[in-house]
Amino acid sequence: MKKFGLLLAGGIAAIVLIANLGPIVGLALSVLIMYYSFKQFIRTDSTFKKIIWALIGLAAFSATISNFPAIIGLVALYIIYVIYKNWKKDEIIVEEKSNDPFTNFEKEWSQLKN
């Protein structure tokens, strides 16, 4: 039943992630433009160029804020990551617990010897 819950939560998170792919790409591009304009703003000595780079940076900042739904998509991506890790952890635990009578006998026998 736990696997079903993880699968259901992962499916919902995947749908949310796919629905927010556009805002995620827009957020990435606007953050990249904002970073580049900041670096150019710091490098330049001309007042006119500083004004131009500041305006470009402000436009990129407003684009970044308008892509706020991308945060929901990034949270969905993190949820998928956590579900994937829990899924793998459950498989490792299941592999360690074996119902094979011979391995159980070996464990019991080694405990009796000690």
PDB file of N, CA and C in Angstrom:
ATOM      1  N   MET A   1       0.819  -1.189   0.000  1.00  0.00           N
ATOM      2  CA  MET A   1       0.000   0.000   0.000  1.00  0.00           C
ATOM      3  C   MET A   1       0.869   1.262   0.000  1.00  0.00           C
ATOM      4  N   LYS A   2       2.046   1.166   0.645  1.00  0.00           N
ATOM      5  CA  LYS A   2       2.933   2.323   0.683  1.00  0.00           C
ATOM      6  C   LYS A   2       3.440   2.645  -0.716  1.00  0.00           C
ATOM      7  N   LYS A   3       3.719   1.619  -1.506  1.00  0.00           N
ATOM      8  CA  LYS A   3       4.182   1.833  -2.874  1.00  0.00           C
ATOM      9  C   LYS A   3       3.104   2.529  -3.705  1.00  0.00           C
ATOM     10  N   PHE A   4       1.852   2.165  -3.481  1.00  0.00           N
ATOM     11  CA  PHE A   4       0.752   2.789  -4.216  1.00  0.00           C
ATOM     12  C   PHE A   4       0.663   4.279  -3.874  1.00  0.00           C
ATOM     13  N   GLY A   5       0.810   4.605  -2.608  1.00  0.00           N
ATOM     14  CA  GLY A   5       0.786   6.007  -2.186  1.00  0.00           C
ATOM     15  C   GLY A   5       1.934   6.795  -2.798  1.00  0.00           C
ATOM     16  N   LEU A   6       3.134   6.191  -2.806  1.00  0.00           N
ATOM     17  CA  LEU A   6       4.277   6.850  -3.420  1.00  0.00           C
ATOM     18  C   LEU A   6       4.059   7.034  -4.921  1.00  0.00           C
ATOM     19  N   LEU A   7       3.497   6.023  -5.561  1.00  0.00           N
ATOM     20  CA  LEU A   7       3.230   6.106  -6.993  1.00  0.00           C
ATOM     21  C   LEU A   7       2.196   7.189  -7.295  1.00  0.00           C
ATOM     22  N   LEU A   8       1.167   7.269  -6.483  1.00  0.00           N
ATOM     23  CA  LEU A   8       0.127   8.279  -6.672  1.00  0.00           C
ATOM     24  C   LEU A   8       0.689   9.694  -6.463  1.00  0.00           C
ATOM     25  N   ALA A   9       1.455   9.884  -5.402  1.00  0.00           N
ATOM     26  CA  ALA A   9       2.058  11.189  -5.135  1.00  0.00           C
ATOM     27  C   ALA A   9       3.058  11.563  -6.228  1.00  0.00           C
ATOM     28  N   GLY A  10       3.818  10.588  -6.693  1.00  0.00           N
ATOM     29  CA  GLY A  10       4.769  10.839  -7.779  1.00  0.00           C
ATOM     30  C   GLY A  10       4.067  11.199  -9.073  1.00  0.00           C
ATOM     31  N   GLY A  11       2.950  10.560  -9.351  1.00  0.00           N
ATOM     32  CA  GLY A  11       2.180  10.872 -10.553  1.00  0.00           C
ATOM     33  C   GLY A  11       1.616  12.279 -10.509  1.00  0.00           C
ATOM     34  N   ILE A  12       1.075  12.653  -9.371  1.00  0.00           N
ATOM     35  CA  ILE A  12       0.534  14.010  -9.219  1.00  0.00           C
ATOM     36  C   ILE A  12       1.656  15.042  -9.344  1.00  0.00           C
ATOM     37  N   ALA A  13       2.797  14.762  -8.716  1.00  0.00           N
ATOM     38  CA  ALA A  13       3.927  15.690  -8.804  1.00  0.00           C
ATOM     39  C   ALA A  13       4.447  15.785 -10.239  1.00  0.00           C
ATOM     40  N   ALA A  14       4.439  14.673 -10.968  1.00  0.00           N
ATOM     41  CA  ALA A  14       4.888  14.700 -12.362  1.00  0.00           C
ATOM     42  C   ALA A  14       3.951  15.532 -13.224  1.00  0.00           C
ATOM     43  N   ILE A  15       2.646  15.424 -12.987  1.00  0.00           N
ATOM     44  CA  ILE A  15       1.682  16.230 -13.739  1.00  0.00           C
ATOM     45  C   ILE A  15       1.880  17.712 -13.449  1.00  0.00           C
ATOM     46  N   VAL A  16       2.085  18.048 -12.177  1.00  0.00           N
ATOM     47  CA  VAL A  16       2.324  19.450 -11.805  1.00  0.00           C
ATOM     48  C   VAL A  16       3.622  19.952 -12.439  1.00  0.00           C
ATOM     49  N   LEU A  17       4.648  19.105 -12.459  1.00  0.00           N
ATOM     50  CA  LEU A  17       5.922  19.493 -13.065  1.00  0.00           C
ATOM     51  C   LEU A  17       5.765  19.744 -14.562  1.00  0.00           C
ATOM     52  N   ILE A  18       5.073  18.859 -15.247  1.00  0.00           N
ATOM     53  CA  ILE A  18       4.876  19.021 -16.694  1.00  0.00           C
ATOM     54  C   ILE A  18       4.054  20.274 -16.985  1.00  0.00           C
ATOM     55  N   ALA A  19       3.058  20.540 -16.148  1.00  0.00           N
ATOM     56  CA  ALA A  19       2.228  21.731 -16.352  1.00  0.00           C
ATOM     57  C   ALA A  19       3.019  23.023 -16.144  1.00  0.00           C
ATOM     58  N   ASN A  20       4.083  22.962 -15.375  1.00  0.00           N
ATOM     59  CA  ASN A  20       4.863  24.171 -15.074  1.00  0.00           C
ATOM     60  C   ASN A  20       6.206  24.211 -15.796  1.00  0.00           C
ATOM     61  N   LEU A  21       6.372  23.422 -16.845  1.00  0.00           N
ATOM     62  CA  LEU A  21       7.641  23.451 -17.576  1.00  0.00           C
ATOM     63  C   LEU A  21       7.874  24.801 -18.259  1.00  0.00           C
ATOM     64  N   GLY A  22       6.831  25.393 -18.806  1.00  0.00           N
ATOM     65  CA  GLY A  22       6.972  26.697 -19.447  1.00  0.00           C
ATOM     66  C   GLY A  22       7.453  27.769 -18.488  1.00  0.00           C
ATOM     67  N   PRO A  23       6.787  27.927 -17.330  1.00  0.00           N
ATOM     68  CA  PRO A  23       7.286  28.915 -16.364  1.00  0.00           C
ATOM     69  C   PRO A  23       8.688  28.608 -15.837  1.00  0.00           C
ATOM     70  N   ILE A  24       9.059  27.319 -15.757  1.00  0.00           N
ATOM     71  CA  ILE A  24      10.405  26.977 -15.289  1.00  0.00           C
ATOM     72  C   ILE A  24      11.450  27.454 -16.301  1.00  0.00           C
ATOM     73  N   VAL A  25      11.173  27.230 -17.595  1.00  0.00           N
ATOM     74  CA  VAL A  25      12.095  27.695 -18.626  1.00  0.00           C
ATOM     75  C   VAL A  25      12.152  29.223 -18.621  1.00  0.00           C
ATOM     76  N   GLY A  26      10.990  29.878 -18.493  1.00  0.00           N
ATOM     77  CA  GLY A  26      10.961  31.339 -18.427  1.00  0.00           C
ATOM     78  C   GLY A  26      11.714  31.868 -17.232  1.00  0.00           C
ATOM     79  N   LEU A  27      11.576  31.191 -16.091  1.00  0.00           N
ATOM     80  CA  LEU A  27      12.301  31.605 -14.886  1.00  0.00           C
ATOM     81  C   LEU A  27      13.800  31.467 -15.097  1.00  0.00           C
ATOM     82  N   ALA A  28      14.215  30.359 -15.683  1.00  0.00           N
ATOM     83  CA  ALA A  28      15.645  30.145 -15.911  1.00  0.00           C
ATOM     84  C   ALA A  28      16.218  31.205 -16.852  1.00  0.00           C
ATOM     85  N   LEU A  29      15.497  31.503 -17.927  1.00  0.00           N
ATOM     86  CA  LEU A  29      15.985  32.511 -18.869  1.00  0.00           C
ATOM     87  C   LEU A  29      16.026  33.911 -18.237  1.00  0.00           C
ATOM     88  N   SER A  30      14.985  34.256 -17.495  1.00  0.00           N
ATOM     89  CA  SER A  30      14.966  35.585 -16.889  1.00  0.00           C
ATOM     90  C   SER A  30      16.029  35.737 -15.801  1.00  0.00           C
ATOM     91  N   VAL A  31      16.281  34.688 -15.050  1.00  0.00           N
ATOM     92  CA  VAL A  31      17.350  34.747 -14.042  1.00  0.00           C
ATOM     93  C   VAL A  31      18.706  34.859 -14.732  1.00  0.00           C
ATOM     94  N   LEU A  32      18.879  34.146 -15.850  1.00  0.00           N
ATOM     95  CA  LEU A  32      20.130  34.228 -16.595  1.00  0.00           C
ATOM     96  C   LEU A  32      20.351  35.637 -17.147  1.00  0.00           C
ATOM     97  N   ILE A  33      19.308  36.233 -17.700  1.00  0.00           N
ATOM     98  CA  ILE A  33      19.413  37.603 -18.216  1.00  0.00           C
ATOM     99  C   ILE A  33      19.685  38.586 -17.082  1.00  0.00           C
ATOM    100  N   MET A  34      19.021  38.384 -15.948  1.00  0.00           N
ATOM    101  CA  MET A  34      19.228  39.277 -14.808  1.00  0.00           C
ATOM    102  C   MET A  34      20.662  39.172 -14.293  1.00  0.00           C
ATOM    103  N   TYR A  35      21.199  37.961 -14.230  1.00  0.00           N
ATOM    104  CA  TYR A  35      22.575  37.763 -13.782  1.00  0.00           C
ATOM    105  C   TYR A  35      23.563  38.432 -14.739  1.00  0.00           C
ATOM    106  N   TYR A  36      23.341  38.229 -16.036  1.00  0.00           N
ATOM    107  CA  TYR A  36      24.234  38.823 -17.029  1.00  0.00           C
ATOM    108  C   TYR A  36      24.174  40.354 -16.978  1.00  0.00           C
ATOM    109  N   SER A  37      22.983  40.902 -16.843  1.00  0.00           N
ATOM    110  CA  SER A  37      22.875  42.363 -16.776  1.00  0.00           C
ATOM    111  C   SER A  37      23.524  42.911 -15.509  1.00  0.00           C
ATOM    112  N   PHE A  38      23.440  42.193 -14.420  1.00  0.00           N
ATOM    113  CA  PHE A  38      24.103  42.628 -13.183  1.00  0.00           C
ATOM    114  C   PHE A  38      25.615  42.633 -13.354  1.00  0.00           C
ATOM    115  N   LYS A  39      26.139  41.551 -13.965  1.00  0.00           N
ATOM    116  CA  LYS A  39      27.587  41.482 -14.179  1.00  0.00           C
ATOM    117  C   LYS A  39      28.057  42.620 -15.091  1.00  0.00           C
ATOM    118  N   GLN A  40      27.284  42.910 -16.145  1.00  0.00           N
ATOM    119  CA  GLN A  40      27.658  43.995 -17.043  1.00  0.00           C
ATOM    120  C   GLN A  40      27.513  45.348 -16.359  1.00  0.00           C
ATOM    121  N   PHE A  41      26.511  45.497 -15.499  1.00  0.00           N
ATOM    122  CA  PHE A  41      26.318  46.733 -14.751  1.00  0.00           C
ATOM    123  C   PHE A  41      27.524  47.007 -13.862  1.00  0.00           C
ATOM    124  N   ILE A  42      28.041  45.974 -13.225  1.00  0.00           N
ATOM    125  CA  ILE A  42      29.202  46.132 -12.346  1.00  0.00           C
ATOM    126  C   ILE A  42      30.458  46.458 -13.150  1.00  0.00           C
ATOM    127  N   ARG A  43      30.625  45.859 -14.326  1.00  0.00           N
ATOM    128  CA  ARG A  43      31.837  46.040 -15.117  1.00  0.00           C
ATOM    129  C   ARG A  43      31.952  47.415 -15.775  1.00  0.00           C
ATOM    130  N   THR A  44      30.838  47.959 -16.228  1.00  0.00           N
ATOM    131  CA  THR A  44      30.894  49.172 -17.039  1.00  0.00           C
ATOM    132  C   THR A  44      31.175  50.422 -16.205  1.00  0.00           C
ATOM    133  N   ASP A  45      31.803  51.411 -16.858  1.00  0.00           N
ATOM    134  CA  ASP A  45      32.111  52.677 -16.197  1.00  0.00           C
ATOM    135  C   ASP A  45      31.201  53.802 -16.680  1.00  0.00           C
ATOM    136  N   SER A  46      30.607  53.630 -17.842  1.00  0.00           N
ATOM    137  CA  SER A  46      29.776  54.664 -18.431  1.00  0.00           C
ATOM    138  C   SER A  46      28.417  54.749 -17.713  1.00  0.00           C
ATOM    139  N   THR A  47      27.976  55.967 -17.448  1.00  0.00           N
ATOM    140  CA  THR A  47      26.688  56.166 -16.771  1.00  0.00           C
ATOM    141  C   THR A  47      25.530  55.730 -17.668  1.00  0.00           C
ATOM    142  N   PHE A  48      25.622  56.030 -18.956  1.00  0.00           N
ATOM    143  CA  PHE A  48      24.564  55.639 -19.888  1.00  0.00           C
ATOM    144  C   PHE A  48      24.422  54.118 -19.956  1.00  0.00           C
ATOM    145  N   LYS A  49      25.547  53.415 -20.022  1.00  0.00           N
ATOM    146  CA  LYS A  49      25.506  51.944 -20.072  1.00  0.00           C
ATOM    147  C   LYS A  49      24.974  51.377 -18.757  1.00  0.00           C
ATOM    148  N   LYS A  50      25.322  52.028 -17.647  1.00  0.00           N
ATOM    149  CA  LYS A  50      24.791  51.565 -16.355  1.00  0.00           C
ATOM    150  C   LYS A  50      23.272  51.681 -16.326  1.00  0.00           C
ATOM    151  N   ILE A  51      22.741  52.775 -16.868  1.00  0.00           N
ATOM    152  CA  ILE A  51      21.284  52.957 -16.913  1.00  0.00           C
ATOM    153  C   ILE A  51      20.646  51.882 -17.794  1.00  0.00           C
ATOM    154  N   ILE A  52      21.251  51.623 -18.953  1.00  0.00           N
ATOM    155  CA  ILE A  52      20.716  50.603 -19.868  1.00  0.00           C
ATOM    156  C   ILE A  52      20.734  49.228 -19.215  1.00  0.00           C
ATOM    157  N   TRP A  53      21.843  48.855 -18.588  1.00  0.00           N
ATOM    158  CA  TRP A  53      21.933  47.542 -17.941  1.00  0.00           C
ATOM    159  C   TRP A  53      20.986  47.450 -16.737  1.00  0.00           C
ATOM    160  N   ALA A  54      20.793  48.565 -16.041  1.00  0.00           N
ATOM    161  CA  ALA A  54      19.841  48.560 -14.924  1.00  0.00           C
ATOM    162  C   ALA A  54      18.418  48.357 -15.433  1.00  0.00           C
ATOM    163  N   LEU A  55      18.060  48.999 -16.539  1.00  0.00           N
ATOM    164  CA  LEU A  55      16.725  48.809 -17.118  1.00  0.00           C
ATOM    165  C   LEU A  55      16.525  47.368 -17.594  1.00  0.00           C
ATOM    166  N   ILE A  56      17.564  46.799 -18.217  1.00  0.00           N
ATOM    167  CA  ILE A  56      17.483  45.395 -18.643  1.00  0.00           C
ATOM    168  C   ILE A  56      17.334  44.494 -17.424  1.00  0.00           C
ATOM    169  N   GLY A  57      18.081  44.789 -16.372  1.00  0.00           N
ATOM    170  CA  GLY A  57      17.988  44.006 -15.140  1.00  0.00           C
ATOM    171  C   GLY A  57      16.615  44.108 -14.493  1.00  0.00           C
ATOM    172  N   LEU A  58      16.031  45.288 -14.487  1.00  0.00           N
ATOM    173  CA  LEU A  58      14.692  45.461 -13.913  1.00  0.00           C
ATOM    174  C   LEU A  58      13.637  44.722 -14.741  1.00  0.00           C
ATOM    175  N   ALA A  59      13.785  44.754 -16.058  1.00  0.00           N
ATOM    176  CA  ALA A  59      12.858  44.013 -16.920  1.00  0.00           C
ATOM    177  C   ALA A  59      12.980  42.508 -16.659  1.00  0.00           C
ATOM    178  N   ALA A  60      14.204  42.032 -16.520  1.00  0.00           N
ATOM    179  CA  ALA A  60      14.411  40.616 -16.225  1.00  0.00           C
ATOM    180  C   ALA A  60      13.878  40.260 -14.838  1.00  0.00           C
ATOM    181  N   PHE A  61      14.018  41.186 -13.879  1.00  0.00           N
ATOM    182  CA  PHE A  61      13.491  40.946 -12.540  1.00  0.00           C
ATOM    183  C   PHE A  61      11.972  40.843 -12.557  1.00  0.00           C
ATOM    184  N   SER A  62      11.324  41.708 -13.334  1.00  0.00           N
ATOM    185  CA  SER A  62       9.862  41.625 -13.415  1.00  0.00           C
ATOM    186  C   SER A  62       9.427  40.341 -14.117  1.00  0.00           C
ATOM    187  N   ALA A  63      10.212  39.877 -15.095  1.00  0.00           N
ATOM    188  CA  ALA A  63       9.914  38.603 -15.744  1.00  0.00           C
ATOM    189  C   ALA A  63      10.116  37.442 -14.770  1.00  0.00           C
ATOM    190  N   THR A  64      11.103  37.571 -13.910  1.00  0.00           N
ATOM    191  CA  THR A  64      11.349  36.537 -12.909  1.00  0.00           C
ATOM    192  C   THR A  64      10.179  36.447 -11.932  1.00  0.00           C
ATOM    193  N   ILE A  65       9.683  37.582 -11.504  1.00  0.00           N
ATOM    194  CA  ILE A  65       8.555  37.591 -10.574  1.00  0.00           C
ATOM    195  C   ILE A  65       7.294  37.058 -11.237  1.00  0.00           C
ATOM    196  N   SER A  66       7.128  37.350 -12.537  1.00  0.00           N
ATOM    197  CA  SER A  66       5.924  36.875 -13.226  1.00  0.00           C
ATOM    198  C   SER A  66       5.943  35.370 -13.446  1.00  0.00           C
ATOM    199  N   ASN A  67       7.100  34.746 -13.348  1.00  0.00           N
ATOM    200  CA  ASN A  67       7.204  33.291 -13.488  1.00  0.00           C
ATOM    201  C   ASN A  67       7.190  32.596 -12.133  1.00  0.00           C
ATOM    202  N   PHE A  68       6.455  33.137 -11.198  1.00  0.00           N
ATOM    203  CA  PHE A  68       6.370  32.554  -9.862  1.00  0.00           C
ATOM    204  C   PHE A  68       5.804  31.125  -9.861  1.00  0.00           C
ATOM    205  N   PRO A  69       4.867  30.758 -10.750  1.00  0.00           N
ATOM    206  CA  PRO A  69       4.399  29.367 -10.751  1.00  0.00           C
ATOM    207  C   PRO A  69       5.509  28.345 -10.969  1.00  0.00           C
ATOM    208  N   ALA A  70       6.640  28.791 -11.477  1.00  0.00           N
ATOM    209  CA  ALA A  70       7.762  27.871 -11.653  1.00  0.00           C
ATOM    210  C   ALA A  70       8.249  27.335 -10.308  1.00  0.00           C
ATOM    211  N   ILE A  71       8.071  28.110  -9.248  1.00  0.00           N
ATOM    212  CA  ILE A  71       8.465  27.645  -7.911  1.00  0.00           C
ATOM    213  C   ILE A  71       7.667  26.390  -7.543  1.00  0.00           C
ATOM    214  N   ILE A  72       6.388  26.381  -7.897  1.00  0.00           N
ATOM    215  CA  ILE A  72       5.549  25.201  -7.638  1.00  0.00           C
ATOM    216  C   ILE A  72       6.082  24.007  -8.420  1.00  0.00           C
ATOM    217  N   GLY A  73       6.502  24.234  -9.664  1.00  0.00           N
ATOM    218  CA  GLY A  73       7.082  23.167 -10.474  1.00  0.00           C
ATOM    219  C   GLY A  73       8.387  22.653  -9.890  1.00  0.00           C
ATOM    220  N   LEU A  74       9.204  23.549  -9.350  1.00  0.00           N
ATOM    221  CA  LEU A  74      10.461  23.118  -8.731  1.00  0.00           C
ATOM    222  C   LEU A  74      10.205  22.325  -7.453  1.00  0.00           C
ATOM    223  N   VAL A  75       9.162  22.706  -6.706  1.00  0.00           N
ATOM    224  CA  VAL A  75       8.785  21.935  -5.516  1.00  0.00           C
ATOM    225  C   VAL A  75       8.317  20.545  -5.935  1.00  0.00           C
ATOM    226  N   ALA A  76       7.566  20.462  -7.037  1.00  0.00           N
ATOM    227  CA  ALA A  76       7.118  19.160  -7.548  1.00  0.00           C
ATOM    228  C   ALA A  76       8.315  18.303  -7.960  1.00  0.00           C
ATOM    229  N   LEU A  77       9.320  18.935  -8.554  1.00  0.00           N
ATOM    230  CA  LEU A  77      10.534  18.204  -8.923  1.00  0.00           C
ATOM    231  C   LEU A  77      11.237  17.657  -7.681  1.00  0.00           C
ATOM    232  N   TYR A  78      11.295  18.446  -6.625  1.00  0.00           N
ATOM    233  CA  TYR A  78      11.898  17.975  -5.373  1.00  0.00           C
ATOM    234  C   TYR A  78      11.093  16.817  -4.771  1.00  0.00           C
ATOM    235  N   ILE A  79       9.776  16.900  -4.847  1.00  0.00           N
ATOM    236  CA  ILE A  79       8.925  15.821  -4.327  1.00  0.00           C
ATOM    237  C   ILE A  79       9.179  14.533  -5.102  1.00  0.00           C
ATOM    238  N   ILE A  80       9.325  14.650  -6.418  1.00  0.00           N
ATOM    239  CA  ILE A  80       9.629  13.466  -7.227  1.00  0.00           C
ATOM    240  C   ILE A  80      10.976  12.878  -6.807  1.00  0.00           C
ATOM    241  N   TYR A  81      11.954  13.735  -6.535  1.00  0.00           N
ATOM    242  CA  TYR A  81      13.263  13.265  -6.082  1.00  0.00           C
ATOM    243  C   TYR A  81      13.159  12.514  -4.754  1.00  0.00           C
ATOM    244  N   VAL A  82      12.407  13.063  -3.809  1.00  0.00           N
ATOM    245  CA  VAL A  82      12.249  12.421  -2.499  1.00  0.00           C
ATOM    246  C   VAL A  82      11.512  11.083  -2.645  1.00  0.00           C
ATOM    247  N   ILE A  83      10.502  11.049  -3.484  1.00  0.00           N
ATOM    248  CA  ILE A  83       9.769   9.797  -3.706  1.00  0.00           C
ATOM    249  C   ILE A  83      10.682   8.756  -4.333  1.00  0.00           C
ATOM    250  N   TYR A  84      11.515   9.165  -5.280  1.00  0.00           N
ATOM    251  CA  TYR A  84      12.455   8.244  -5.911  1.00  0.00           C
ATOM    252  C   TYR A  84      13.424   7.666  -4.883  1.00  0.00           C
ATOM    253  N   LYS A  85      13.931   8.515  -3.997  1.00  0.00           N
ATOM    254  CA  LYS A  85      14.858   8.030  -2.959  1.00  0.00           C
ATOM    255  C   LYS A  85      14.150   7.056  -2.013  1.00  0.00           C
ATOM    256  N   ASN A  86      12.906   7.369  -1.609  1.00  0.00           N
ATOM    257  CA  ASN A  86      12.171   6.467  -0.728  1.00  0.00           C
ATOM    258  C   ASN A  86      11.842   5.154  -1.426  1.00  0.00           C
ATOM    259  N   TRP A  87      11.569   5.209  -2.719  1.00  0.00           N
ATOM    260  CA  TRP A  87      11.262   4.000  -3.470  1.00  0.00           C
ATOM    261  C   TRP A  87      12.482   3.082  -3.491  1.00  0.00           C
ATOM    262  N   LYS A  88      13.657   3.648  -3.737  1.00  0.00           N
ATOM    263  CA  LYS A  88      14.890   2.862  -3.750  1.00  0.00           C
ATOM    264  C   LYS A  88      15.210   2.314  -2.363  1.00  0.00           C
ATOM    265  N   LYS A  89      14.946   3.117  -1.318  1.00  0.00           N
ATOM    266  CA  LYS A  89      15.222   2.673   0.046  1.00  0.00           C
ATOM    267  C   LYS A  89      14.336   1.484   0.391  1.00  0.00           C
ATOM    268  N   ASP A  90      13.071   1.517  -0.030  1.00  0.00           N
ATOM    269  CA  ASP A  90      12.163   0.401   0.222  1.00  0.00           C
ATOM    270  C   ASP A  90      12.620  -0.858  -0.494  1.00  0.00           C
ATOM    271  N   GLU A  91      13.147  -0.731  -1.714  1.00  0.00           N
ATOM    272  CA  GLU A  91      13.627  -1.894  -2.440  1.00  0.00           C
ATOM    273  C   GLU A  91      14.839  -2.508  -1.758  1.00  0.00           C
ATOM    274  N   ILE A  92      15.715  -1.680  -1.208  1.00  0.00           N
ATOM    275  CA  ILE A  92      16.893  -2.188  -0.513  1.00  0.00           C
ATOM    276  C   ILE A  92      16.463  -2.938   0.743  1.00  0.00           C
ATOM    277  N   ILE A  93      15.495  -2.408   1.467  1.00  0.00           N
ATOM    278  CA  ILE A  93      15.016  -3.068   2.689  1.00  0.00           C
ATOM    279  C   ILE A  93      14.375  -4.404   2.339  1.00  0.00           C
ATOM    280  N   VAL A  94      13.607  -4.454   1.264  1.00  0.00           N
ATOM    281  CA  VAL A  94      12.955  -5.698   0.856  1.00  0.00           C
ATOM    282  C   VAL A  94      13.997  -6.727   0.462  1.00  0.00           C
ATOM    283  N   GLU A  95      15.077  -6.308  -0.216  1.00  0.00           N
ATOM    284  CA  GLU A  95      16.126  -7.239  -0.600  1.00  0.00           C
ATOM    285  C   GLU A  95      16.856  -7.792   0.625  1.00  0.00           C
ATOM    286  N   GLU A  96      17.012  -6.976   1.668  1.00  0.00           N
ATOM    287  CA  GLU A  96      17.705  -7.432   2.865  1.00  0.00           C
ATOM    288  C   GLU A  96      16.873  -8.449   3.632  1.00  0.00           C
ATOM    289  N   LYS A  97      15.553  -8.274   3.663  1.00  0.00           N
ATOM    290  CA  LYS A  97      14.669  -9.211   4.343  1.00  0.00           C
ATOM    291  C   LYS A  97      14.312 -10.320   3.371  1.00  0.00           C
ATOM    292  N   SER A  98      14.930 -11.434   3.528  1.00  0.00           N
ATOM    293  CA  SER A  98      14.706 -12.550   2.621  1.00  0.00           C
ATOM    294  C   SER A  98      13.914 -13.628   3.342  1.00  0.00           C
ATOM    295  N   ASN A  99      12.998 -14.245   2.628  1.00  0.00           N
ATOM    296  CA  ASN A  99      12.217 -15.342   3.197  1.00  0.00           C
ATOM    297  C   ASN A  99      12.809 -16.701   2.825  1.00  0.00           C
ATOM    298  N   ASP A 100      14.004 -16.690   2.307  1.00  0.00           N
ATOM    299  CA  ASP A 100      14.666 -17.924   1.935  1.00  0.00           C
ATOM    300  C   ASP A 100      15.023 -18.698   3.208  1.00  0.00           C
ATOM    301  N   PRO A 101      14.537 -19.939   3.361  1.00  0.00           N
ATOM    302  CA  PRO A 101      14.805 -20.686   4.599  1.00  0.00           C
ATOM    303  C   PRO A 101      16.283 -20.998   4.790  1.00  0.00           C
ATOM    304  N   PHE A 102      17.027 -21.124   3.709  1.00  0.00           N
ATOM    305  CA  PHE A 102      18.439 -21.470   3.850  1.00  0.00           C
ATOM    306  C   PHE A 102      19.248 -20.299   4.404  1.00  0.00           C
ATOM    307  N   THR A 103      18.951 -19.077   3.969  1.00  0.00           N
ATOM    308  CA  THR A 103      19.681 -17.931   4.530  1.00  0.00           C
ATOM    309  C   THR A 103      19.282 -17.701   5.973  1.00  0.00           C
ATOM    310  N   ASN A 104      18.019 -17.915   6.286  1.00  0.00           N
ATOM    311  CA  ASN A 104      17.592 -17.784   7.680  1.00  0.00           C
ATOM    312  C   ASN A 104      18.271 -18.843   8.548  1.00  0.00           C
ATOM    313  N   PHE A 105      18.394 -20.058   8.027  1.00  0.00           N
ATOM    314  CA  PHE A 105      19.064 -21.125   8.761  1.00  0.00           C
ATOM    315  C   PHE A 105      20.525 -20.778   8.997  1.00  0.00           C
ATOM    316  N   GLU A 106      21.177 -20.221   7.960  1.00  0.00           N
ATOM    317  CA  GLU A 106      22.586 -19.834   8.092  1.00  0.00           C
ATOM    318  C   GLU A 106      22.748 -18.775   9.196  1.00  0.00           C
ATOM    319  N   LYS A 107      21.864 -17.822   9.250  1.00  0.00           N
ATOM    320  CA  LYS A 107      21.930 -16.780  10.277  1.00  0.00           C
ATOM    321  C   LYS A 107      21.709 -17.371  11.663  1.00  0.00           C
ATOM    322  N   GLU A 108      20.721 -18.226  11.784  1.00  0.00           N
ATOM    323  CA  GLU A 108      20.440 -18.853  13.073  1.00  0.00           C
ATOM    324  C   GLU A 108      21.614 -19.728  13.525  1.00  0.00           C
ATOM    325  N   TRP A 109      22.188 -20.472  12.603  1.00  0.00           N
ATOM    326  CA  TRP A 109      23.289 -21.356  12.927  1.00  0.00           C
ATOM    327  C   TRP A 109      24.523 -20.572  13.375  1.00  0.00           C
ATOM    328  N   SER A 110      24.792 -19.455  12.706  1.00  0.00           N
ATOM    329  CA  SER A 110      25.948 -18.650  13.103  1.00  0.00           C
ATOM    330  C   SER A 110      25.711 -18.013  14.481  1.00  0.00           C
ATOM    331  N   GLN A 111      24.465 -17.693  14.803  1.00  0.00           N
ATOM    332  CA  GLN A 111      24.169 -17.139  16.127  1.00  0.00           C
ATOM    333  C   GLN A 111      24.299 -18.209  17.197  1.00  0.00           C
ATOM    334  N   LEU A 112      23.905 -19.438  16.882  1.00  0.00           N
ATOM    335  CA  LEU A 112      24.035 -20.540  17.852  1.00  0.00           C
ATOM    336  C   LEU A 112      25.492 -20.894  18.119  1.00  0.00           C
ATOM    337  N   LYS A 113      26.325 -20.796  17.094  1.00  0.00           N
ATOM    338  CA  LYS A 113      27.750 -21.095  17.257  1.00  0.00           C
ATOM    339  C   LYS A 113      28.426 -20.102  18.190  1.00  0.00           C
ATOM    340  N   ASN A 114      27.983 -18.855  18.138  1.00  0.00           N
ATOM    341  CA  ASN A 114      28.609 -17.826  18.971  1.00  0.00           C
ATOM    342  C   ASN A 114      28.017 -17.932  20.341  1.00  0.00           C
TER     343      ASN A 114
END
